[in-house]
């Protein structure tokens, strides 16, 4: 289970861009997380788009409302369940997220003011369906590759 939250200035992303990103951001995290493209796993991912007025965001100590047009600020927070998230896998997710954003925005590369955070929610700290969940209960769902199942079990000592 994963939550991807995209924070942008108001009207930065069109409805069509959000539609595209709902799918491409999901897959940007899903593929590294389960080890393969698995559309059945998409149900465990949420993408939230949060817009803020330019006077509610700042960079470099100045409100966006005071910087004039042209400053393209965006933050993306990726929250994942505890699993085998080695630094190189985290980097892959971050690169895939930024590439999906650039593609949806019609840009050749991500803007340097688009920042991604990657957070791992500790085992036992993710809740749904009336209780705490564990990624371990999802490993037998058929969406994880055998390599990812082994890596996750190893990382969690299971």
PDB file of N, CA and C in Angstrom, residues 52-135:
ATOM      1  N   UNK A  52      -2.378  24.594  -3.751  1.00  0.00           N
ATOM      2  CA  UNK A  52      -2.292  25.698  -2.801  1.00  0.00           C
ATOM      3  C   UNK A  52      -2.202  27.015  -3.566  1.00  0.00           C
ATOM      4  N   UNK A  53      -2.789  28.038  -2.986  1.00  0.00           N
ATOM      5  CA  UNK A  53      -2.663  29.375  -3.559  1.00  0.00           C
ATOM      6  C   UNK A  53      -1.198  29.808  -3.491  1.00  0.00           C
ATOM      7  N   UNK A  54      -0.744  30.655  -4.412  1.00  0.00           N
ATOM      8  CA  UNK A  54       0.654  31.101  -4.412  1.00  0.00           C
ATOM      9  C   UNK A  54       1.074  31.814  -3.124  1.00  0.00           C
ATOM     10  N   UNK A  55       0.119  32.338  -2.387  1.00  0.00           N
ATOM     11  CA  UNK A  55       0.485  32.981  -1.120  1.00  0.00           C
ATOM     12  C   UNK A  55       0.532  31.980   0.036  1.00  0.00           C
ATOM     13  N   UNK A  56       0.391  30.686  -0.287  1.00  0.00           N
ATOM     14  CA  UNK A  56       0.461  29.629   0.722  1.00  0.00           C
ATOM     15  C   UNK A  56       1.654  28.700   0.489  1.00  0.00           C
ATOM     16  N   UNK A  57       2.533  29.072  -0.439  1.00  0.00           N
ATOM     17  CA  UNK A  57       3.744  28.309  -0.726  1.00  0.00           C
ATOM     18  C   UNK A  57       4.909  29.281  -0.840  1.00  0.00           C
ATOM     19  N   UNK A  58       6.070  28.849  -0.383  1.00  0.00           N
ATOM     20  CA  UNK A  58       7.258  29.700  -0.473  1.00  0.00           C
ATOM     21  C   UNK A  58       8.464  28.855  -0.852  1.00  0.00           C
ATOM     22  N   UNK A  59       9.435  29.503  -1.471  1.00  0.00           N
ATOM     23  CA  UNK A  59      10.725  28.877  -1.750  1.00  0.00           C
ATOM     24  C   UNK A  59      11.776  29.971  -1.642  1.00  0.00           C
ATOM     25  N   UNK A  60      12.903  29.634  -1.073  1.00  0.00           N
ATOM     26  CA  UNK A  60      13.973  30.617  -0.914  1.00  0.00           C
ATOM     27  C   UNK A  60      13.586  31.771  -0.010  1.00  0.00           C
ATOM     28  N   UNK A  61      12.647  31.525   0.898  1.00  0.00           N
ATOM     29  CA  UNK A  61      12.245  32.565   1.841  1.00  0.00           C
ATOM     30  C   UNK A  61      11.243  33.561   1.285  1.00  0.00           C
ATOM     31  N   UNK A  62      10.721  33.285   0.082  1.00  0.00           N
ATOM     32  CA  UNK A  62       9.755  34.208  -0.516  1.00  0.00           C
ATOM     33  C   UNK A  62       8.503  33.449  -0.943  1.00  0.00           C
ATOM     34  N   UNK A  63       7.345  34.067  -0.707  1.00  0.00           N
ATOM     35  CA  UNK A  63       6.095  33.488  -1.178  1.00  0.00           C
ATOM     36  C   UNK A  63       6.100  33.423  -2.701  1.00  0.00           C
ATOM     37  N   UNK A  64       5.494  32.377  -3.245  1.00  0.00           N
ATOM     38  CA  UNK A  64       5.392  32.285  -4.704  1.00  0.00           C
ATOM     39  C   UNK A  64       4.635  33.490  -5.266  1.00  0.00           C
ATOM     40  N   UNK A  65       3.674  33.994  -4.516  1.00  0.00           N
ATOM     41  CA  UNK A  65       2.912  35.164  -4.955  1.00  0.00           C
ATOM     42  C   UNK A  65       3.818  36.375  -5.160  1.00  0.00           C
ATOM     43  N   UNK A  66       4.966  36.397  -4.494  1.00  0.00           N
ATOM     44  CA  UNK A  66       5.884  37.530  -4.588  1.00  0.00           C
ATOM     45  C   UNK A  66       7.033  37.301  -5.567  1.00  0.00           C
ATOM     46  N   UNK A  67       7.131  36.112  -6.146  1.00  0.00           N
ATOM     47  CA  UNK A  67       8.268  35.808  -7.016  1.00  0.00           C
ATOM     48  C   UNK A  67       7.963  36.041  -8.486  1.00  0.00           C
ATOM     49  N   UNK A  68       6.718  36.203  -8.844  1.00  0.00           N
ATOM     50  CA  UNK A  68       6.352  36.376 -10.241  1.00  0.00           C
ATOM     51  C   UNK A  68       6.205  35.038 -10.936  1.00  0.00           C
ATOM     52  N   UNK A  69       5.736  35.054 -12.184  1.00  0.00           N
ATOM     53  CA  UNK A  69       5.523  33.796 -12.913  1.00  0.00           C
ATOM     54  C   UNK A  69       6.853  33.141 -13.285  1.00  0.00           C
ATOM     55  N   UNK A  70       6.768  31.857 -13.575  1.00  0.00           N
ATOM     56  CA  UNK A  70       7.945  31.157 -14.065  1.00  0.00           C
ATOM     57  C   UNK A  70       8.623  30.242 -13.066  1.00  0.00           C
ATOM     58  N   UNK A  71       8.361  30.424 -11.774  1.00  0.00           N
ATOM     59  CA  UNK A  71       8.970  29.541 -10.781  1.00  0.00           C
ATOM     60  C   UNK A  71       8.058  28.329 -10.610  1.00  0.00           C
ATOM     61  N   UNK A  72       8.521  27.170 -11.017  1.00  0.00           N
ATOM     62  CA  UNK A  72       7.716  25.949 -11.052  1.00  0.00           C
ATOM     63  C   UNK A  72       8.035  25.099  -9.831  1.00  0.00           C
ATOM     64  N   UNK A  73       7.249  25.244  -8.776  1.00  0.00           N
ATOM     65  CA  UNK A  73       7.492  24.556  -7.513  1.00  0.00           C
ATOM     66  C   UNK A  73       6.487  23.415  -7.346  1.00  0.00           C
ATOM     67  N   UNK A  74       7.010  22.259  -6.927  1.00  0.00           N
ATOM     68  CA  UNK A  74       6.160  21.100  -6.698  1.00  0.00           C
ATOM     69  C   UNK A  74       6.858  20.209  -5.676  1.00  0.00           C
ATOM     70  N   UNK A  75       6.094  19.649  -4.738  1.00  0.00           N
ATOM     71  CA  UNK A  75       6.647  18.638  -3.847  1.00  0.00           C
ATOM     72  C   UNK A  75       5.799  17.380  -3.966  1.00  0.00           C
ATOM     73  N   UNK A  76       6.475  16.252  -3.906  1.00  0.00           N
ATOM     74  CA  UNK A  76       5.820  14.960  -4.027  1.00  0.00           C
ATOM     75  C   UNK A  76       6.285  14.111  -2.857  1.00  0.00           C
ATOM     76  N   UNK A  77       5.346  13.612  -2.083  1.00  0.00           N
ATOM     77  CA  UNK A  77       5.667  12.763  -0.944  1.00  0.00           C
ATOM     78  C   UNK A  77       5.201  11.349  -1.262  1.00  0.00           C
ATOM     79  N   UNK A  78       6.104  10.402  -1.169  1.00  0.00           N
ATOM     80  CA  UNK A  78       5.796   8.995  -1.400  1.00  0.00           C
ATOM     81  C   UNK A  78       5.896   8.280  -0.057  1.00  0.00           C
ATOM     82  N   UNK A  79       4.781   7.747   0.426  1.00  0.00           N
ATOM     83  CA  UNK A  79       4.749   7.007   1.696  1.00  0.00           C
ATOM     84  C   UNK A  79       4.465   5.544   1.391  1.00  0.00           C
ATOM     85  N   UNK A  80       5.383   4.667   1.804  1.00  0.00           N
ATOM     86  CA  UNK A  80       5.277   3.238   1.510  1.00  0.00           C
ATOM     87  C   UNK A  80       5.318   2.421   2.794  1.00  0.00           C
ATOM     88  N   UNK A  81       4.804   1.202   2.710  1.00  0.00           N
ATOM     89  CA  UNK A  81       4.877   0.279   3.837  1.00  0.00           C
ATOM     90  C   UNK A  81       6.319  -0.196   3.999  1.00  0.00           C
ATOM     91  N   UNK A  82       6.693  -0.519   5.223  1.00  0.00           N
ATOM     92  CA  UNK A  82       8.020  -1.032   5.513  1.00  0.00           C
ATOM     93  C   UNK A  82       8.263  -2.294   4.685  1.00  0.00           C
ATOM     94  N   UNK A  83       9.388  -2.328   4.012  1.00  0.00           N
ATOM     95  CA  UNK A  83       9.758  -3.474   3.173  1.00  0.00           C
ATOM     96  C   UNK A  83      11.248  -3.336   2.864  1.00  0.00           C
ATOM     97  N   UNK A  84      11.702  -4.002   1.828  1.00  0.00           N
ATOM     98  CA  UNK A  84      13.111  -3.955   1.445  1.00  0.00           C
ATOM     99  C   UNK A  84      13.332  -2.739   0.553  1.00  0.00           C
ATOM    100  N   UNK A  85      13.575  -1.610   1.166  1.00  0.00           N
ATOM    101  CA  UNK A  85      13.740  -0.350   0.426  1.00  0.00           C
ATOM    102  C   UNK A  85      15.194   0.104   0.514  1.00  0.00           C
ATOM    103  N   UNK A  86      16.097  -0.595  -0.166  1.00  0.00           N
ATOM    104  CA  UNK A  86      17.496  -0.213  -0.207  1.00  0.00           C
ATOM    105  C   UNK A  86      17.623   1.144  -0.907  1.00  0.00           C
ATOM    106  N   UNK A  87      18.713   1.871  -0.629  1.00  0.00           N
ATOM    107  CA  UNK A  87      18.892   3.197  -1.240  1.00  0.00           C
ATOM    108  C   UNK A  87      18.759   3.209  -2.759  1.00  0.00           C
ATOM    109  N   UNK A  88      19.264   2.195  -3.438  1.00  0.00           N
ATOM    110  CA  UNK A  88      19.176   2.188  -4.899  1.00  0.00           C
ATOM    111  C   UNK A  88      17.731   2.003  -5.378  1.00  0.00           C
ATOM    112  N   UNK A  89      16.918   1.272  -4.619  1.00  0.00           N
ATOM    113  CA  UNK A  89      15.508   1.108  -4.986  1.00  0.00           C
ATOM    114  C   UNK A  89      14.737   2.405  -4.719  1.00  0.00           C
ATOM    115  N   UNK A  90      15.062   3.077  -3.627  1.00  0.00           N
ATOM    116  CA  UNK A  90      14.450   4.386  -3.344  1.00  0.00           C
ATOM    117  C   UNK A  90      14.807   5.374  -4.454  1.00  0.00           C
ATOM    118  N   UNK A  91      16.074   5.389  -4.862  1.00  0.00           N
ATOM    119  CA  UNK A  91      16.507   6.287  -5.933  1.00  0.00           C
ATOM    120  C   UNK A  91      15.761   5.985  -7.228  1.00  0.00           C
ATOM    121  N   UNK A  92      15.554   4.706  -7.520  1.00  0.00           N
ATOM    122  CA  UNK A  92      14.807   4.328  -8.723  1.00  0.00           C
ATOM    123  C   UNK A  92      13.385   4.880  -8.672  1.00  0.00           C
ATOM    124  N   UNK A  93      12.732   4.754  -7.522  1.00  0.00           N
ATOM    125  CA  UNK A  93      11.368   5.273  -7.376  1.00  0.00           C
ATOM    126  C   UNK A  93      11.366   6.787  -7.592  1.00  0.00           C
ATOM    127  N   UNK A  94      12.282   7.481  -6.954  1.00  0.00           N
ATOM    128  CA  UNK A  94      12.339   8.945  -7.083  1.00  0.00           C
ATOM    129  C   UNK A  94      12.550   9.345  -8.538  1.00  0.00           C
ATOM    130  N   UNK A  95      13.450   8.676  -9.231  1.00  0.00           N
ATOM    131  CA  UNK A  95      13.709   8.988 -10.643  1.00  0.00           C
ATOM    132  C   UNK A  95      12.484   8.706 -11.497  1.00  0.00           C
ATOM    133  N   UNK A  96      11.784   7.609 -11.227  1.00  0.00           N
ATOM    134  CA  UNK A  96      10.584   7.265 -11.994  1.00  0.00           C
ATOM    135  C   UNK A  96       9.462   8.273 -11.738  1.00  0.00           C
ATOM    136  N   UNK A  97       9.310   8.718 -10.493  1.00  0.00           N
ATOM    137  CA  UNK A  97       8.296   9.716 -10.158  1.00  0.00           C
ATOM    138  C   UNK A  97       8.583  11.023 -10.896  1.00  0.00           C
ATOM    139  N   UNK A  98       9.823  11.491 -10.845  1.00  0.00           N
ATOM    140  CA  UNK A  98      10.180  12.736 -11.518  1.00  0.00           C
ATOM    141  C   UNK A  98      10.027  12.617 -13.038  1.00  0.00           C
ATOM    142  N   UNK A  99      10.366  11.478 -13.605  1.00  0.00           N
ATOM    143  CA  UNK A  99      10.201  11.270 -15.052  1.00  0.00           C
ATOM    144  C   UNK A  99       8.721  11.284 -15.441  1.00  0.00           C
ATOM    145  N   UNK A 100       7.871  10.675 -14.622  1.00  0.00           N
ATOM    146  CA  UNK A 100       6.427  10.680 -14.902  1.00  0.00           C
ATOM    147  C   UNK A 100       5.877  12.101 -14.863  1.00  0.00           C
ATOM    148  N   UNK A 101       6.331  12.887 -13.897  1.00  0.00           N
ATOM    149  CA  UNK A 101       5.885  14.282 -13.806  1.00  0.00           C
ATOM    150  C   UNK A 101       6.342  15.084 -15.018  1.00  0.00           C
ATOM    151  N   UNK A 102       7.601  14.937 -15.406  1.00  0.00           N
ATOM    152  CA  UNK A 102       8.114  15.661 -16.563  1.00  0.00           C
ATOM    153  C   UNK A 102       7.329  15.291 -17.821  1.00  0.00           C
ATOM    154  N   UNK A 103       7.068  14.008 -18.011  1.00  0.00           N
ATOM    155  CA  UNK A 103       6.317  13.566 -19.192  1.00  0.00           C
ATOM    156  C   UNK A 103       4.913  14.166 -19.203  1.00  0.00           C
ATOM    157  N   UNK A 104       4.224  14.113 -18.065  1.00  0.00           N
ATOM    158  CA  UNK A 104       2.862  14.649 -17.996  1.00  0.00           C
ATOM    159  C   UNK A 104       2.835  16.152 -18.221  1.00  0.00           C
ATOM    160  N   UNK A 105       3.906  16.833 -17.836  1.00  0.00           N
ATOM    161  CA  UNK A 105       3.980  18.291 -17.978  1.00  0.00           C
ATOM    162  C   UNK A 105       4.602  18.713 -19.312  1.00  0.00           C
ATOM    163  N   UNK A 106       4.949  17.730 -20.161  1.00  0.00           N
ATOM    164  CA  UNK A 106       5.516  18.040 -21.473  1.00  0.00           C
ATOM    165  C   UNK A 106       6.879  18.686 -21.407  1.00  0.00           C
ATOM    166  N   UNK A 107       7.646  18.304 -20.394  1.00  0.00           N
ATOM    167  CA  UNK A 107       8.983  18.885 -20.213  1.00  0.00           C
ATOM    168  C   UNK A 107      10.045  17.819 -20.491  1.00  0.00           C
ATOM    169  N   UNK A 108      11.188  18.215 -21.040  1.00  0.00           N
ATOM    170  CA  UNK A 108      12.235  17.234 -21.326  1.00  0.00           C
ATOM    171  C   UNK A 108      12.904  16.686 -20.061  1.00  0.00           C
ATOM    172  N   UNK A 109      12.843  17.446 -18.975  1.00  0.00           N
ATOM    173  CA  UNK A 109      13.449  17.015 -17.714  1.00  0.00           C
ATOM    174  C   UNK A 109      12.675  17.660 -16.559  1.00  0.00           C
ATOM    175  N   UNK A 110      12.747  17.050 -15.388  1.00  0.00           N
ATOM    176  CA  UNK A 110      12.072  17.644 -14.226  1.00  0.00           C
ATOM    177  C   UNK A 110      12.709  18.983 -13.841  1.00  0.00           C
ATOM    178  N   UNK A 111      11.886  19.883 -13.344  1.00  0.00           N
ATOM    179  CA  UNK A 111      12.398  21.172 -12.863  1.00  0.00           C
ATOM    180  C   UNK A 111      13.197  20.946 -11.584  1.00  0.00           C
ATOM    181  N   UNK A 112      14.248  21.727 -11.344  1.00  0.00           N
ATOM    182  CA  UNK A 112      15.044  21.562 -10.121  1.00  0.00           C
ATOM    183  C   UNK A 112      14.269  21.932  -8.853  1.00  0.00           C
ATOM    184  N   UNK A 113      13.132  22.566  -9.013  1.00  0.00           N
ATOM    185  CA  UNK A 113      12.305  22.931  -7.855  1.00  0.00           C
ATOM    186  C   UNK A 113      11.153  21.953  -7.644  1.00  0.00           C
ATOM    187  N   UNK A 114      11.236  20.786  -8.246  1.00  0.00           N
ATOM    188  CA  UNK A 114      10.323  19.684  -7.956  1.00  0.00           C
ATOM    189  C   UNK A 114      11.075  18.761  -7.004  1.00  0.00           C
ATOM    190  N   UNK A 115      10.576  18.631  -5.805  1.00  0.00           N
ATOM    191  CA  UNK A 115      11.279  17.848  -4.783  1.00  0.00           C
ATOM    192  C   UNK A 115      10.436  16.651  -4.368  1.00  0.00           C
ATOM    193  N   UNK A 116      11.093  15.509  -4.236  1.00  0.00           N
ATOM    194  CA  UNK A 116      10.431  14.265  -3.848  1.00  0.00           C
ATOM    195  C   UNK A 116      10.969  13.812  -2.495  1.00  0.00           C
ATOM    196  N   UNK A 117      10.065  13.455  -1.605  1.00  0.00           N
ATOM    197  CA  UNK A 117      10.457  12.803  -0.356  1.00  0.00           C
ATOM    198  C   UNK A 117       9.949  11.369  -0.401  1.00  0.00           C
ATOM    199  N   UNK A 118      10.733  10.478   0.172  1.00  0.00           N
ATOM    200  CA  UNK A 118      10.404   9.053   0.205  1.00  0.00           C
ATOM    201  C   UNK A 118      10.376   8.636   1.664  1.00  0.00           C
ATOM    202  N   UNK A 119       9.207   8.229   2.151  1.00  0.00           N
ATOM    203  CA  UNK A 119       9.058   7.867   3.562  1.00  0.00           C
ATOM    204  C   UNK A 119       8.619   6.420   3.692  1.00  0.00           C
ATOM    205  N   UNK A 120       9.272   5.708   4.589  1.00  0.00           N
ATOM    206  CA  UNK A 120       8.893   4.337   4.905  1.00  0.00           C
ATOM    207  C   UNK A 120       8.133   4.361   6.229  1.00  0.00           C
ATOM    208  N   UNK A 121       6.919   3.853   6.204  1.00  0.00           N
ATOM    209  CA  UNK A 121       6.090   3.784   7.403  1.00  0.00           C
ATOM    210  C   UNK A 121       6.433   2.474   8.120  1.00  0.00           C
ATOM    211  N   UNK A 122       6.846   2.590   9.365  1.00  0.00           N
ATOM    212  CA  UNK A 122       7.300   1.420  10.130  1.00  0.00           C
ATOM    213  C   UNK A 122       6.251   0.306  10.173  1.00  0.00           C
ATOM    214  N   UNK A 123       6.756  -0.909  10.232  1.00  0.00           N
ATOM    215  CA  UNK A 123       5.904  -2.088  10.387  1.00  0.00           C
ATOM    216  C   UNK A 123       4.974  -1.877  11.583  1.00  0.00           C
ATOM    217  N   UNK A 124       3.678  -2.141  11.380  1.00  0.00           N
ATOM    218  CA  UNK A 124       2.688  -1.980  12.435  1.00  0.00           C
ATOM    219  C   UNK A 124       2.117  -0.578  12.537  1.00  0.00           C
ATOM    220  N   UNK A 125       2.563   0.328  11.665  1.00  0.00           N
ATOM    221  CA  UNK A 125       2.105   1.721  11.720  1.00  0.00           C
ATOM    222  C   UNK A 125       1.244   2.115  10.531  1.00  0.00           C
ATOM    223  N   UNK A 126       0.758   1.160   9.784  1.00  0.00           N
ATOM    224  CA  UNK A 126      -0.119   1.415   8.633  1.00  0.00           C
ATOM    225  C   UNK A 126      -1.435   0.729   8.926  1.00  0.00           C
ATOM    226  N   UNK A 127      -2.526   1.453   8.855  1.00  0.00           N
ATOM    227  CA  UNK A 127      -3.819   0.867   9.189  1.00  0.00           C
ATOM    228  C   UNK A 127      -4.821   0.968   8.064  1.00  0.00           C
ATOM    229  N   UNK A 128      -5.683  -0.032   7.981  1.00  0.00           N
ATOM    230  CA  UNK A 128      -6.787  -0.073   7.026  1.00  0.00           C
ATOM    231  C   UNK A 128      -7.689  -1.233   7.418  1.00  0.00           C
ATOM    232  N   UNK A 129      -8.903  -1.192   6.954  1.00  0.00           N
ATOM    233  CA  UNK A 129      -9.839  -2.310   7.177  1.00  0.00           C
ATOM    234  C   UNK A 129     -10.017  -2.642   8.651  1.00  0.00           C
ATOM    235  N   UNK A 130      -9.943  -1.626   9.501  1.00  0.00           N
ATOM    236  CA  UNK A 130     -10.206  -1.829  10.918  1.00  0.00           C
ATOM    237  C   UNK A 130      -9.024  -2.224  11.765  1.00  0.00           C
ATOM    238  N   UNK A 131      -7.815  -2.183  11.215  1.00  0.00           N
ATOM    239  CA  UNK A 131      -6.669  -2.561  12.033  1.00  0.00           C
ATOM    240  C   UNK A 131      -5.347  -2.240  11.367  1.00  0.00           C
ATOM    241  N   UNK A 132      -4.273  -2.622  12.046  1.00  0.00           N
ATOM    242  CA  UNK A 132      -2.927  -2.422  11.505  1.00  0.00           C
ATOM    243  C   UNK A 132      -2.653  -3.484  10.442  1.00  0.00           C
ATOM    244  N   UNK A 133      -1.929  -3.075   9.412  1.00  0.00           N
ATOM    245  CA  UNK A 133      -1.588  -3.987   8.325  1.00  0.00           C
ATOM    246  C   UNK A 133      -0.090  -4.202   8.272  1.00  0.00           C
ATOM    247  N   UNK A 134       0.296  -5.310   7.651  1.00  0.00           N
ATOM    248  CA  UNK A 134       1.698  -5.616   7.420  1.00  0.00           C
ATOM    249  C   UNK A 134       1.877  -5.957   5.955  1.00  0.00           C
ATOM    250  N   UNK A 135       2.989  -5.524   5.388  1.00  0.00           N
ATOM    251  CA  UNK A 135       3.285  -5.897   4.009  1.00  0.00           C
ATOM    252  C   UNK A 135       3.428  -7.410   3.895  1.00  0.00           C
TER     253      UNK A 135
END
